[in-house]
PDB file of C-alpha atoms and ligand atoms in Angstrom:
ATOM      1  CA  MET A   4     -90.324   2.755  42.098  1.00 48.00           C
ATOM      2  CA  LYS A   5     -91.571   4.121  45.628  1.00 90.00           C
ATOM      3  CA  HIS A   6     -92.045   8.016  44.990  1.00 98.00           C
ATOM      4  CA  PHE A   7     -92.874   9.971  42.229  1.00 98.00           C
ATOM      5  CA  LEU A   8     -90.847  13.546  42.697  1.00 98.00           C
ATOM      6  CA  THR A   9     -89.141  14.391  39.363  1.00 98.00           C
ATOM      7  CA  LEU A  10     -89.002  12.199  35.932  1.00 98.00           C
ATOM      8  CA  LEU A  11     -84.938  12.274  36.464  1.00 98.00           C
ATOM      9  CA  ASP A  12     -85.747   9.434  38.725  1.00 98.00           C
ATOM     10  CA  TYR A  13     -87.541   7.301  36.130  1.00 98.00           C
ATOM     11  CA  THR A  14     -86.276   5.476  32.949  1.00 98.00           C
ATOM     12  CA  GLY A  15     -87.962   5.810  29.713  1.00 98.00           C
ATOM     13  CA  GLU A  16     -89.273   2.368  29.963  1.00 98.00           C
ATOM     14  CA  GLU A  17     -90.866   2.898  33.492  1.00 98.00           C
ATOM     15  CA  ILE A  18     -92.400   6.086  31.997  1.00 98.00           C
ATOM     16  CA  LEU A  19     -93.771   4.266  28.925  1.00 98.00           C
ATOM     17  CA  GLU A  20     -95.152   1.504  31.424  1.00 98.00           C
ATOM     18  CA  LEU A  21     -97.118   4.069  33.602  1.00 98.00           C
ATOM     19  CA  LEU A  22     -98.557   5.456  30.035  1.00 98.00           C
ATOM     20  CA  ASN A  23     -99.721   1.972  29.178  1.00 98.00           C
ATOM     21  CA  LEU A  24    -101.104   1.718  32.368  1.00 98.00           C
ATOM     22  CA  ALA A  25    -103.020   5.054  32.393  1.00 99.00           C
ATOM     23  CA  ASP A  26    -104.248   4.015  28.791  1.00 99.00           C
ATOM     24  CA  GLN A  27    -105.844   0.621  30.474  1.00 98.00           C
ATOM     25  CA  LEU A  28    -107.347   2.505  33.320  1.00 99.00           C
ATOM     26  CA  LYS A  29    -108.944   5.049  30.790  1.00 99.00           C
ATOM     27  CA  TYR A  30    -110.379   2.352  28.903  1.00 98.00           C
ATOM     28  CA  GLU A  31    -111.859   0.659  32.017  1.00 98.00           C
ATOM     29  CA  LEU A  32    -113.280   3.766  32.993  1.00 98.00           C
ATOM     30  CA  LYS A  33    -114.781   4.623  29.478  1.00 98.00           C
ATOM     31  CA  HIS A  34    -116.289   0.999  29.382  1.00 98.00           C
ATOM     32  CA  GLY A  35    -117.892   1.049  33.117  1.00 98.00           C
ATOM     33  CA  ILE A  36    -115.226  -1.808  34.313  1.00 98.00           C
ATOM     34  CA  PRO A  37    -114.520  -1.319  37.885  1.00 97.00           C
ATOM     35  CA  HIS A  38    -111.175  -0.875  38.970  1.00 98.00           C
ATOM     36  CA  PRO A  39    -110.928  -0.568  42.632  1.00 98.00           C
ATOM     37  CA  HIS A  40    -107.141  -1.162  43.211  1.00 98.00           C
ATOM     38  CA  LEU A  41    -106.798   1.053  46.197  1.00 98.00           C
ATOM     39  CA  GLN A  42    -109.629  -0.094  48.199  1.00 98.00           C
ATOM     40  CA  GLY A  43    -109.029   1.020  51.973  1.00 97.00           C
ATOM     41  CA  LYS A  44    -106.219   2.978  51.009  1.00 98.00           C
ATOM     42  CA  THR A  45    -106.055   7.103  52.172  1.00 98.00           C
ATOM     43  CA  LEU A  46    -104.298   9.667  50.010  1.00 98.00           C
ATOM     44  CA  GLY A  47    -103.102  12.865  51.665  1.00 98.00           C
ATOM     45  CA  MET A  48    -102.975  15.792  49.367  1.00 98.00           C
ATOM     46  CA  ILE A  49    -101.155  18.821  50.672  1.00 97.00           C
ATOM     47  CA  PHE A  50    -101.832  22.204  48.789  1.00 96.00           C
ATOM     48  CA  GLN A  51     -99.582  25.394  49.348  1.00 95.00           C
ATOM     49  CA  LYS A  52    -100.612  26.794  45.998  1.00 96.00           C
ATOM     50  CA  SER A  53    -103.967  27.094  44.225  1.00 96.00           C
ATOM     51  CA  SER A  54    -105.083  24.208  41.820  1.00 97.00           C
ATOM     52  CA  THR A  55    -108.058  23.222  39.701  1.00 98.00           C
ATOM     53  CA  ARG A  56    -107.083  20.139  37.654  1.00 98.00           C
ATOM     54  CA  THR A  57    -104.616  18.469  40.123  1.00 98.00           C
ATOM     55  CA  ARG A  58    -106.832  18.944  43.030  1.00 98.00           C
ATOM     56  CA  VAL A  59    -109.786  17.674  41.299  1.00 98.00           C
ATOM     57  CA  SER A  60    -108.381  14.765  39.378  1.00 98.00           C
ATOM     58  CA  PHE A  61    -106.396  13.337  42.457  1.00 98.00           C
ATOM     59  CA  GLU A  62    -109.582  13.435  44.364  1.00 98.00           C
ATOM     60  CA  THR A  63    -112.013  11.929  41.711  1.00 98.00           C
ATOM     61  CA  GLY A  64    -109.392   9.496  40.683  1.00 98.00           C
ATOM     62  CA  MET A  65    -108.750   8.071  44.284  1.00 98.00           C
ATOM     63  CA  VAL A  66    -112.423   7.784  44.559  1.00 98.00           C
ATOM     64  CA  GLN A  67    -112.481   5.783  41.279  1.00 98.00           C
ATOM     65  CA  LEU A  68    -109.906   3.359  42.685  1.00 98.00           C
ATOM     66  CA  GLY A  69    -111.984   2.801  45.504  1.00 98.00           C
ATOM     67  CA  GLY A  70    -109.788   4.853  48.088  1.00 98.00           C
ATOM     68  CA  TYR A  71    -110.126   7.988  50.079  1.00 98.00           C
ATOM     69  CA  PRO A  72    -108.609  11.102  49.215  1.00 98.00           C
ATOM     70  CA  LEU A  73    -108.034  13.734  52.018  1.00 97.00           C
ATOM     71  CA  VAL A  74    -107.493  17.422  51.011  1.00 96.00           C
ATOM     72  CA  LEU A  75    -105.055  18.913  53.394  1.00 93.00           C
ATOM     73  CA  ASN A  76    -104.914  22.785  52.870  1.00 88.00           C
ATOM     74  CA  ALA A  77    -101.337  23.696  54.102  1.00 87.00           C
ATOM     75  CA  ASN A  78    -102.561  26.732  55.862  1.00 87.00           C
ATOM     76  CA  GLU A  79    -104.878  24.526  57.987  1.00 88.00           C
ATOM     77  CA  LEU A  80    -102.120  21.952  58.815  1.00 93.00           C
ATOM     78  CA  GLN A  81     -99.544  22.741  61.812  1.00 95.00           C
ATOM     79  CA  MET A  82     -97.192  22.891  58.676  1.00 92.00           C
ATOM     80  CA  GLY A  83     -98.846  26.366  57.787  1.00 90.00           C
ATOM     81  CA  ARG A  84     -97.620  27.628  61.389  1.00 93.00           C
ATOM     82  CA  GLY A  85     -93.989  26.219  61.091  1.00 94.00           C
ATOM     83  CA  GLU A  86     -94.429  22.341  62.193  1.00 96.00           C
ATOM     84  CA  PRO A  87     -91.082  21.294  60.061  1.00 95.00           C
ATOM     85  CA  ILE A  88     -92.106  19.197  57.215  1.00 96.00           C
ATOM     86  CA  GLN A  89     -89.733  16.117  58.634  1.00 96.00           C
ATOM     87  CA  ASP A  90     -92.101  15.958  61.681  1.00 97.00           C
ATOM     88  CA  THR A  91     -95.037  16.100  59.130  1.00 96.00           C
ATOM     89  CA  ALA A  92     -93.841  13.324  57.011  1.00 97.00           C
ATOM     90  CA  ARG A  93     -93.276  10.980  59.837  1.00 98.00           C
ATOM     91  CA  VAL A  94     -96.745  11.731  61.596  1.00 98.00           C
ATOM     92  CA  LEU A  95     -98.548  11.414  58.350  1.00 98.00           C
ATOM     93  CA  SER A  96     -96.878   8.316  57.547  1.00 97.00           C
ATOM     94  CA  ARG A  97     -98.578   6.638  60.710  1.00 98.00           C
ATOM     95  CA  TYR A  98    -101.994   7.486  59.376  1.00 98.00           C
ATOM     96  CA  ILE A  99    -102.263   7.337  55.592  1.00 98.00           C
ATOM     97  CA  ASP A 100    -100.867   5.375  52.582  1.00 98.00           C
ATOM     98  CA  GLY A 101     -99.533   8.120  50.469  1.00 98.00           C
ATOM     99  CA  ILE A 102     -99.102  11.827  49.886  1.00 98.00           C
ATOM    100  CA  MET A 103     -99.514  14.199  47.119  1.00 98.00           C
ATOM    101  CA  ILE A 104     -98.012  17.669  47.533  1.00 98.00           C
ATOM    102  CA  ARG A 105     -98.096  20.977  45.702  1.00 98.00           C
ATOM    103  CA  THR A 106     -95.555  23.253  46.881  1.00 97.00           C
ATOM    104  CA  TYR A 107     -92.670  25.648  46.276  1.00 97.00           C
ATOM    105  CA  ALA A 108     -89.323  24.157  46.983  1.00 98.00           C
ATOM    106  CA  GLN A 109     -88.503  20.809  45.492  1.00 98.00           C
ATOM    107  CA  LYS A 110     -86.481  20.134  48.683  1.00 98.00           C
ATOM    108  CA  ASP A 111     -89.902  20.021  50.445  1.00 97.00           C
ATOM    109  CA  VAL A 112     -90.898  17.057  48.302  1.00 98.00           C
ATOM    110  CA  GLU A 113     -87.637  15.351  48.775  1.00 98.00           C
ATOM    111  CA  ASP A 114     -87.823  15.928  52.679  1.00 97.00           C
ATOM    112  CA  LEU A 115     -91.228  14.440  52.793  1.00 97.00           C
ATOM    113  CA  ALA A 116     -89.941  11.385  50.893  1.00 98.00           C
ATOM    114  CA  LYS A 117     -86.554  11.135  53.109  1.00 97.00           C
ATOM    115  CA  TYR A 118     -88.359  11.359  56.543  1.00 97.00           C
ATOM    116  CA  GLY A 119     -91.894   9.698  55.898  1.00 97.00           C
ATOM    117  CA  SER A 120     -92.209   6.134  55.287  1.00 97.00           C
ATOM    118  CA  ILE A 121     -94.839   6.289  52.497  1.00 98.00           C
ATOM    119  CA  PRO A 122     -95.030   7.251  48.756  1.00 98.00           C
ATOM    120  CA  ILE A 123     -94.622  10.862  48.009  1.00 98.00           C
ATOM    121  CA  ILE A 124     -96.143  12.146  44.559  1.00 98.00           C
ATOM    122  CA  ASN A 125     -94.946  15.712  43.410  1.00 99.00           C
ATOM    123  CA  GLY A 126     -98.119  17.638  42.412  1.00 98.00           C
ATOM    124  CA  LEU A 127     -95.980  20.715  41.079  1.00 98.00           C
ATOM    125  CA  THR A 128     -92.790  22.445  42.504  1.00 98.00           C
ATOM    126  CA  ASP A 129     -90.984  25.291  41.228  1.00 98.00           C
ATOM    127  CA  PHE A 130     -88.638  22.977  39.736  1.00 98.00           C
ATOM    128  CA  ALA A 131     -90.889  20.284  38.146  1.00 99.00           C
ATOM    129  CA  HIS A 132     -94.360  19.401  37.145  1.00 99.00           C
ATOM    130  CA  PRO A 133     -94.061  15.357  36.276  1.00 99.00           C
ATOM    131  CA  CYS A 134     -97.703  14.451  36.521  1.00 99.00           C
ATOM    132  CA  GLN A 135     -98.767  17.015  34.255  1.00 99.00           C
ATOM    133  CA  ILE A 136     -95.709  15.637  31.541  1.00 98.00           C
ATOM    134  CA  LEU A 137     -97.332  12.282  32.096  1.00 98.00           C
ATOM    135  CA  ALA A 138    -100.645  13.124  31.007  1.00 99.00           C
ATOM    136  CA  ASP A 139     -98.916  15.322  27.996  1.00 99.00           C
ATOM    137  CA  LEU A 140     -96.885  12.474  26.896  1.00 99.00           C
ATOM    138  CA  MET A 141     -99.991  10.334  26.988  1.00 99.00           C
ATOM    139  CA  THR A 142    -101.947  12.776  24.861  1.00 99.00           C
ATOM    140  CA  ILE A 143     -99.177  13.153  22.415  1.00 99.00           C
ATOM    141  CA  ARG A 144     -99.319   9.219  22.005  1.00 98.00           C
ATOM    142  CA  GLU A 145    -102.961   9.232  21.494  1.00 98.00           C
ATOM    143  CA  TYR A 146    -102.766  11.721  18.793  1.00 98.00           C
ATOM    144  CA  LYS A 147     -99.482  10.331  17.195  1.00 98.00           C
ATOM    145  CA  GLY A 148     -99.351   6.482  18.118  1.00 96.00           C
ATOM    146  CA  ASP A 149     -95.712   6.651  19.126  1.00 96.00           C
ATOM    147  CA  LEU A 150     -93.608   9.192  20.944  1.00 98.00           C
ATOM    148  CA  ASP A 151     -90.211   8.115  19.456  1.00 98.00           C
ATOM    149  CA  GLY A 152     -88.770  10.061  16.898  1.00 98.00           C
ATOM    150  CA  LEU A 153     -91.394  12.888  17.162  1.00 98.00           C
ATOM    151  CA  LYS A 154     -90.275  16.736  17.681  1.00 99.00           C
ATOM    152  CA  MET A 155     -91.505  18.844  20.795  1.00 98.00           C
ATOM    153  CA  CYS A 156     -91.159  22.320  20.766  1.00 98.00           C
ATOM    154  CA  TYR A 157     -91.558  24.561  23.982  1.00 99.00           C
ATOM    155  CA  ILE A 158     -91.902  28.358  23.877  1.00 98.00           C
ATOM    156  CA  GLY A 159     -91.558  30.725  27.084  1.00 98.00           C
ATOM    157  CA  ASP A 160     -90.420  30.583  30.721  1.00 98.00           C
ATOM    158  CA  GLY A 161     -87.697  27.854  31.252  1.00 98.00           C
ATOM    159  CA  ASN A 162     -90.048  26.828  34.214  1.00 98.00           C
ATOM    160  CA  ASN A 163     -91.467  23.764  36.075  1.00 98.00           C
ATOM    161  CA  MET A 164     -93.163  22.742  32.856  1.00 99.00           C
ATOM    162  CA  ALA A 165     -90.061  23.154  30.711  1.00 99.00           C
ATOM    163  CA  ASN A 166     -87.789  21.265  32.934  1.00 99.00           C
ATOM    164  CA  SER A 167     -90.109  18.237  32.901  1.00 99.00           C
ATOM    165  CA  LEU A 168     -90.916  18.339  29.524  1.00 99.00           C
ATOM    166  CA  ILE A 169     -87.363  18.217  28.552  1.00 99.00           C
ATOM    167  CA  VAL A 170     -86.689  15.340  30.621  1.00 99.00           C
ATOM    168  CA  GLY A 171     -89.926  13.396  29.886  1.00 99.00           C
ATOM    169  CA  GLY A 172     -89.350  14.201  26.354  1.00 99.00           C
ATOM    170  CA  LEU A 173     -85.893  12.892  25.760  1.00 99.00           C
ATOM    171  CA  LYS A 174     -86.226  10.011  27.888  1.00 98.00           C
ATOM    172  CA  THR A 175     -89.274   8.662  25.850  1.00 98.00           C
ATOM    173  CA  GLY A 176     -87.198   9.196  22.492  1.00 98.00           C
ATOM    174  CA  MET A 177     -88.585  12.454  21.213  1.00 98.00           C
ATOM    175  CA  GLN A 178     -86.528  15.433  19.823  1.00 98.00           C
ATOM    176  CA  VAL A 179     -86.787  18.348  22.352  1.00 99.00           C
ATOM    177  CA  SER A 180     -86.470  21.976  21.069  1.00 98.00           C
ATOM    178  CA  ILE A 181     -86.722  24.872  23.689  1.00 98.00           C
ATOM    179  CA  ALA A 182     -86.947  28.758  23.203  1.00 98.00           C
ATOM    180  CA  THR A 183     -86.500  30.994  26.046  1.00 98.00           C
ATOM    181  CA  PRO A 184     -85.273  34.337  26.724  1.00 98.00           C
ATOM    182  CA  ASP A 185     -81.356  34.129  27.776  1.00 97.00           C
ATOM    183  CA  ASP A 186     -82.676  35.239  31.588  1.00 98.00           C
ATOM    184  CA  TYR A 187     -85.362  32.624  31.715  1.00 98.00           C
ATOM    185  CA  ARG A 188     -83.348  29.327  30.572  1.00 98.00           C
ATOM    186  CA  PRO A 189     -84.632  26.061  32.275  1.00 98.00           C
ATOM    187  CA  ASP A 190     -82.738  24.668  35.356  1.00 98.00           C
ATOM    188  CA  PRO A 191     -78.933  23.833  35.280  1.00 98.00           C
ATOM    189  CA  LYS A 192     -79.383  20.444  36.219  1.00 98.00           C
ATOM    190  CA  VAL A 193     -81.977  19.777  33.513  1.00 99.00           C
ATOM    191  CA  LEU A 194     -79.650  21.359  31.040  1.00 98.00           C
ATOM    192  CA  GLU A 195     -76.883  19.082  32.139  1.00 98.00           C
ATOM    193  CA  PHE A 196     -79.160  16.105  31.981  1.00 98.00           C
ATOM    194  CA  ALA A 197     -80.156  17.097  28.205  1.00 98.00           C
ATOM    195  CA  ALA A 198     -76.580  17.705  27.216  1.00 98.00           C
ATOM    196  CA  GLY A 199     -76.203  14.006  27.335  1.00 98.00           C
ATOM    197  CA  TYR A 200     -78.644  13.545  24.317  1.00 98.00           C
ATOM    198  CA  GLY A 201     -76.382  15.395  21.928  1.00 98.00           C
ATOM    199  CA  ASP A 202     -78.224  17.245  18.971  1.00 98.00           C
ATOM    200  CA  LYS A 203     -81.589  15.472  20.199  1.00 98.00           C
ATOM    201  CA  PHE A 204     -81.919  18.681  22.580  1.00 98.00           C
ATOM    202  CA  THR A 205     -81.635  22.152  21.608  1.00 98.00           C
ATOM    203  CA  LEU A 206     -81.886  25.456  23.289  1.00 98.00           C
ATOM    204  CA  THR A 207     -82.109  28.727  21.386  1.00 98.00           C
ATOM    205  CA  ASN A 208     -84.016  32.131  21.806  1.00 97.00           C
ATOM    206  CA  ASP A 209     -85.207  31.813  18.316  1.00 98.00           C
ATOM    207  CA  ILE A 210     -88.740  30.778  18.321  1.00 98.00           C
ATOM    208  CA  PHE A 211     -89.380  30.060  14.891  1.00 98.00           C
ATOM    209  CA  ALA A 212     -86.148  28.174  14.618  1.00 98.00           C
ATOM    210  CA  ALA A 213     -87.330  25.925  17.655  1.00 98.00           C
ATOM    211  CA  ALA A 214     -90.730  25.542  15.951  1.00 98.00           C
ATOM    212  CA  ALA A 215     -89.474  24.294  12.646  1.00 98.00           C
ATOM    213  CA  ASP A 216     -90.966  21.028  11.654  1.00 98.00           C
ATOM    214  CA  ALA A 217     -92.236  20.335  15.044  1.00 99.00           C
ATOM    215  CA  ASP A 218     -94.826  17.619  15.947  1.00 99.00           C
ATOM    216  CA  VAL A 219     -96.038  19.407  18.910  1.00 99.00           C
ATOM    217  CA  VAL A 220     -95.706  22.875  20.074  1.00 99.00           C
ATOM    218  CA  ILE A 221     -96.342  23.813  23.771  1.00 99.00           C
ATOM    219  CA  THR A 222     -96.223  26.650  25.979  1.00 99.00           C
ATOM    220  CA  ASP A 223     -97.108  27.784  29.614  1.00 98.00           C
ATOM    221  CA  VAL A 224     -97.613  31.127  31.465  1.00 98.00           C
ATOM    222  CA  TRP A 225     -95.201  33.768  31.428  1.00 98.00           C
ATOM    223  CA  ALA A 226     -95.447  34.193  35.286  1.00 98.00           C
ATOM    224  CA  SER A 227     -95.793  30.969  37.544  1.00 98.00           C
ATOM    225  CA  MET A 228     -97.511  30.624  40.614  1.00 98.00           C
ATOM    226  CA  GLY A 229     -95.301  32.646  43.309  1.00 98.00           C
ATOM    227  CA  GLN A 230     -94.234  35.106  40.718  1.00 98.00           C
ATOM    228  CA  GLU A 231     -97.063  37.364  40.481  1.00 96.00           C
ATOM    229  CA  GLY A 232     -95.073  40.389  41.782  1.00 98.00           C
ATOM    230  CA  GLU A 233     -92.725  40.000  38.362  1.00 98.00           C
ATOM    231  CA  ALA A 234     -95.641  39.642  36.245  1.00 97.00           C
ATOM    232  CA  GLU A 235     -95.203  43.013  34.729  1.00 98.00           C
ATOM    233  CA  LYS A 236     -91.228  42.764  34.172  1.00 98.00           C
ATOM    234  CA  ARG A 237     -92.269  39.341  32.614  1.00 98.00           C
ATOM    235  CA  LYS A 238     -94.600  40.556  30.406  1.00 98.00           C
ATOM    236  CA  VAL A 239     -91.684  42.733  28.642  1.00 98.00           C
ATOM    237  CA  ALA A 240     -89.133  39.712  28.919  1.00 98.00           C
ATOM    238  CA  PHE A 241     -91.423  37.265  27.392  1.00 98.00           C
ATOM    239  CA  LYS A 242     -92.947  39.605  24.454  1.00 97.00           C
ATOM    240  CA  GLY A 243     -92.870  37.668  21.173  1.00 97.00           C
ATOM    241  CA  TYR A 244     -92.612  34.279  23.044  1.00 98.00           C
ATOM    242  CA  GLN A 245     -96.184  33.253  22.118  1.00 98.00           C
ATOM    243  CA  ILE A 246     -97.565  30.412  20.214  1.00 98.00           C
ATOM    244  CA  ASN A 247     -99.847  31.884  17.194  1.00 98.00           C
ATOM    245  CA  ALA A 248    -100.454  31.607  13.669  1.00 98.00           C
ATOM    246  CA  GLU A 249     -97.422  32.557  12.337  1.00 98.00           C
ATOM    247  CA  LEU A 250     -95.117  30.520  14.454  1.00 98.00           C
ATOM    248  CA  MET A 251     -97.474  27.455  13.640  1.00 98.00           C
ATOM    249  CA  GLN A 252     -96.780  28.083  10.050  1.00 98.00           C
ATOM    250  CA  LYS A 253     -93.084  26.803  10.942  1.00 98.00           C
ATOM    251  CA  ALA A 254     -94.545  23.363  12.494  1.00 98.00           C
ATOM    252  CA  LYS A 255     -95.588  20.514  10.679  1.00 98.00           C
ATOM    253  CA  GLY A 256     -99.043  20.819   9.136  1.00 98.00           C
ATOM    254  CA  ASP A 257    -100.525  18.398  11.458  1.00 98.00           C
ATOM    255  CA  ALA A 258     -98.921  19.575  14.546  1.00 98.00           C
ATOM    256  CA  MET A 259    -100.342  19.530  18.015  1.00 98.00           C
ATOM    257  CA  VAL A 260    -100.637  22.281  20.529  1.00 99.00           C
ATOM    258  CA  LEU A 261    -100.622  21.692  24.100  1.00 99.00           C
ATOM    259  CA  HIS A 262    -100.922  23.928  27.427  1.00 98.00           C
ATOM    260  CA  CYS A 263    -101.006  22.740  30.711  1.00 98.00           C
ATOM    261  CA  LEU A 264    -103.564  25.472  31.738  1.00 98.00           C
ATOM    262  CA  PRO A 265    -104.679  28.073  33.158  1.00 98.00           C
ATOM    263  CA  ALA A 266    -103.811  29.730  29.770  1.00 98.00           C
ATOM    264  CA  HIS A 267    -103.322  33.589  29.014  1.00 98.00           C
ATOM    265  CA  ARG A 268    -104.611  34.278  25.939  1.00 98.00           C
ATOM    266  CA  GLU A 269    -102.803  36.825  23.861  1.00 98.00           C
ATOM    267  CA  GLU A 270    -100.048  36.318  26.113  1.00 98.00           C
ATOM    268  CA  GLU A 271     -98.167  32.984  25.744  1.00 98.00           C
ATOM    269  CA  ILE A 272    -100.901  32.072  23.069  1.00 98.00           C
ATOM    270  CA  THR A 273    -103.619  33.453  21.061  1.00 98.00           C
ATOM    271  CA  ALA A 274    -107.168  32.872  21.555  1.00 98.00           C
ATOM    272  CA  GLU A 275    -107.139  31.776  17.690  1.00 98.00           C
ATOM    273  CA  VAL A 276    -104.666  29.078  18.111  1.00 98.00           C
ATOM    274  CA  PHE A 277    -106.013  28.068  21.574  1.00 99.00           C
ATOM    275  CA  GLU A 278    -109.402  27.569  20.276  1.00 98.00           C
ATOM    276  CA  ALA A 279    -108.150  25.739  16.867  1.00 98.00           C
ATOM    277  CA  HIS A 280    -106.443  23.175  19.281  1.00 98.00           C
ATOM    278  CA  ALA A 281    -109.143  23.154  22.210  1.00 98.00           C
ATOM    279  CA  ASN A 282    -109.547  19.317  21.402  1.00 98.00           C
ATOM    280  CA  GLU A 283    -106.000  18.324  22.205  1.00 98.00           C
ATOM    281  CA  ILE A 284    -105.615  20.837  25.065  1.00 99.00           C
ATOM    282  CA  PHE A 285    -108.509  19.502  26.692  1.00 99.00           C
ATOM    283  CA  ASP A 286    -107.682  15.630  26.297  1.00 99.00           C
ATOM    284  CA  GLU A 287    -104.582  16.996  28.063  1.00 99.00           C
ATOM    285  CA  ALA A 288    -106.356  18.172  30.772  1.00 98.00           C
ATOM    286  CA  GLU A 289    -108.742  14.899  31.046  1.00 99.00           C
ATOM    287  CA  ASN A 290    -105.551  12.904  31.037  1.00 99.00           C
ATOM    288  CA  ARG A 291    -104.370  14.188  34.152  1.00 99.00           C
ATOM    289  CA  LEU A 292    -106.847  11.933  35.514  1.00 99.00           C
ATOM    290  CA  HIS A 293    -105.840   8.746  34.141  1.00 99.00           C
ATOM    291  CA  ALA A 294    -102.319   9.287  34.029  1.00 99.00           C
ATOM    292  CA  GLN A 295    -102.191  10.236  37.774  1.00 98.00           C
ATOM    293  CA  LYS A 296    -104.414   6.896  38.565  1.00 99.00           C
ATOM    294  CA  ALA A 297    -101.748   4.925  36.735  1.00 98.00           C
ATOM    295  CA  ILE A 298     -98.931   6.609  39.079  1.00 98.00           C
ATOM    296  CA  LEU A 299    -101.304   6.075  42.495  1.00 98.00           C
ATOM    297  CA  VAL A 300    -102.003   2.537  41.260  1.00 98.00           C
ATOM    298  CA  LYS A 301     -98.068   1.674  40.701  1.00 98.00           C
ATOM    299  CA  LEU A 302     -97.275   3.620  44.085  1.00 98.00           C
ATOM    300  CA  LEU A 303    -100.115   2.798  46.693  1.00 98.00           C
ATOM    301  CA  LYS A 304    -101.287  -0.732  45.609  1.00 97.00           C
TER     302      LYS A 304
HETATM  303  N1   CP B  21    -101.977  22.046  34.912  1.00 95.35           N
HETATM  304  C1   CP B  21    -102.251  22.203  36.168  1.00 95.35           C
HETATM  305  O1   CP B  21    -101.511  21.571  37.273  1.00 95.35           O
HETATM  306  O2   CP B  21    -103.427  22.818  36.894  1.00 95.35           O
HETATM  307  P1   CP B  21    -103.740  23.010  38.237  1.00 95.35           P
HETATM  308  O3   CP B  21    -102.788  24.375  38.665  1.00 95.35           O
HETATM  309  O4   CP B  21    -105.420  23.557  38.349  1.00 95.35           O
HETATM  310  O5   CP B  21    -103.695  21.941  39.057  1.00 95.35           O
HETATM  311  N1  NVA B  22     -95.789  27.015  35.594  1.00 95.35           N
HETATM  312  C1  NVA B  22     -97.134  27.045  36.028  1.00 95.35           C
HETATM  313  C2  NVA B  22     -97.803  25.658  35.889  1.00 95.35           C
HETATM  314  C3  NVA B  22     -99.230  25.708  36.365  1.00 95.35           C
HETATM  315  C4  NVA B  22     -99.943  24.763  36.304  1.00 95.35           C
HETATM  316  C5  NVA B  22     -96.986  27.452  37.505  1.00 95.35           C
HETATM  317  O1  NVA B  22     -95.898  26.768  38.231  1.00 95.35           O
HETATM  318  O2  NVA B  22     -97.757  28.142  37.961  1.00 95.35           O
END
């Protein structure tokens, strides 16, 4: 298990192993038990997009593990002036022990892995957000005990979050139901993967059908980073693709709500539902720290 690029590369068992380790690291942190697994190790963190959670949780996580986090703003690297990713990968591999990168193209992450010789972690691309999904699965397990057999519903854009939720959910035994407008479906590669799971996966544009009897209801922004120019067009396309009280009536009475954040109230989720489920949503944000520490220990130790 050398890189963490997409959950497609991981088996359900490997995902569950990471979740177990994340639970253990969370326990140790809460009980003041030191866990310096990465003493003397350096993680470079390259950001080509904004971040609050990913940036702070990876940086803090590295410190808690006894390692050293190095934030590398892409615009301050030669990469920002056109130095090829292939060369950046080979140079950084001579100095540091791992790279976390947040960028646009999945190919950039794959190229870092191909040309470098250190573990690469995907901190979000346009295709996938695997670190977030690990935290989401961890949070669902905390509230529901077991993932196997639960129904996950996602409403909104068939974006990086949708792609990774489909893969992570199906691989861990969940039933996954996605509602998107026809023009904003998940990535064809992910749909091809999901087709192998038969009726455990459904894709519809009927949000009420998707949410029926769901154990967990999830959404994300209508316009992701890099799509700001399409924001107005997307507001029209996604009208109605919202988690609100009416939709929650269709889900199970004890259904959870998750949102990776940042959230746009009254767009993809109402303030009312958001606040009613704030504990789950902020546990989810906290679990980024623990889940990513598990990834770091697995790859860098
Ligand atoms: N959810 C998430 O990845 O948050 P940031 O963009 O703040 O890192
Ligand atoms: N889909 C969102 C997720 C942000 C964490 C984006 O890519 O901007």
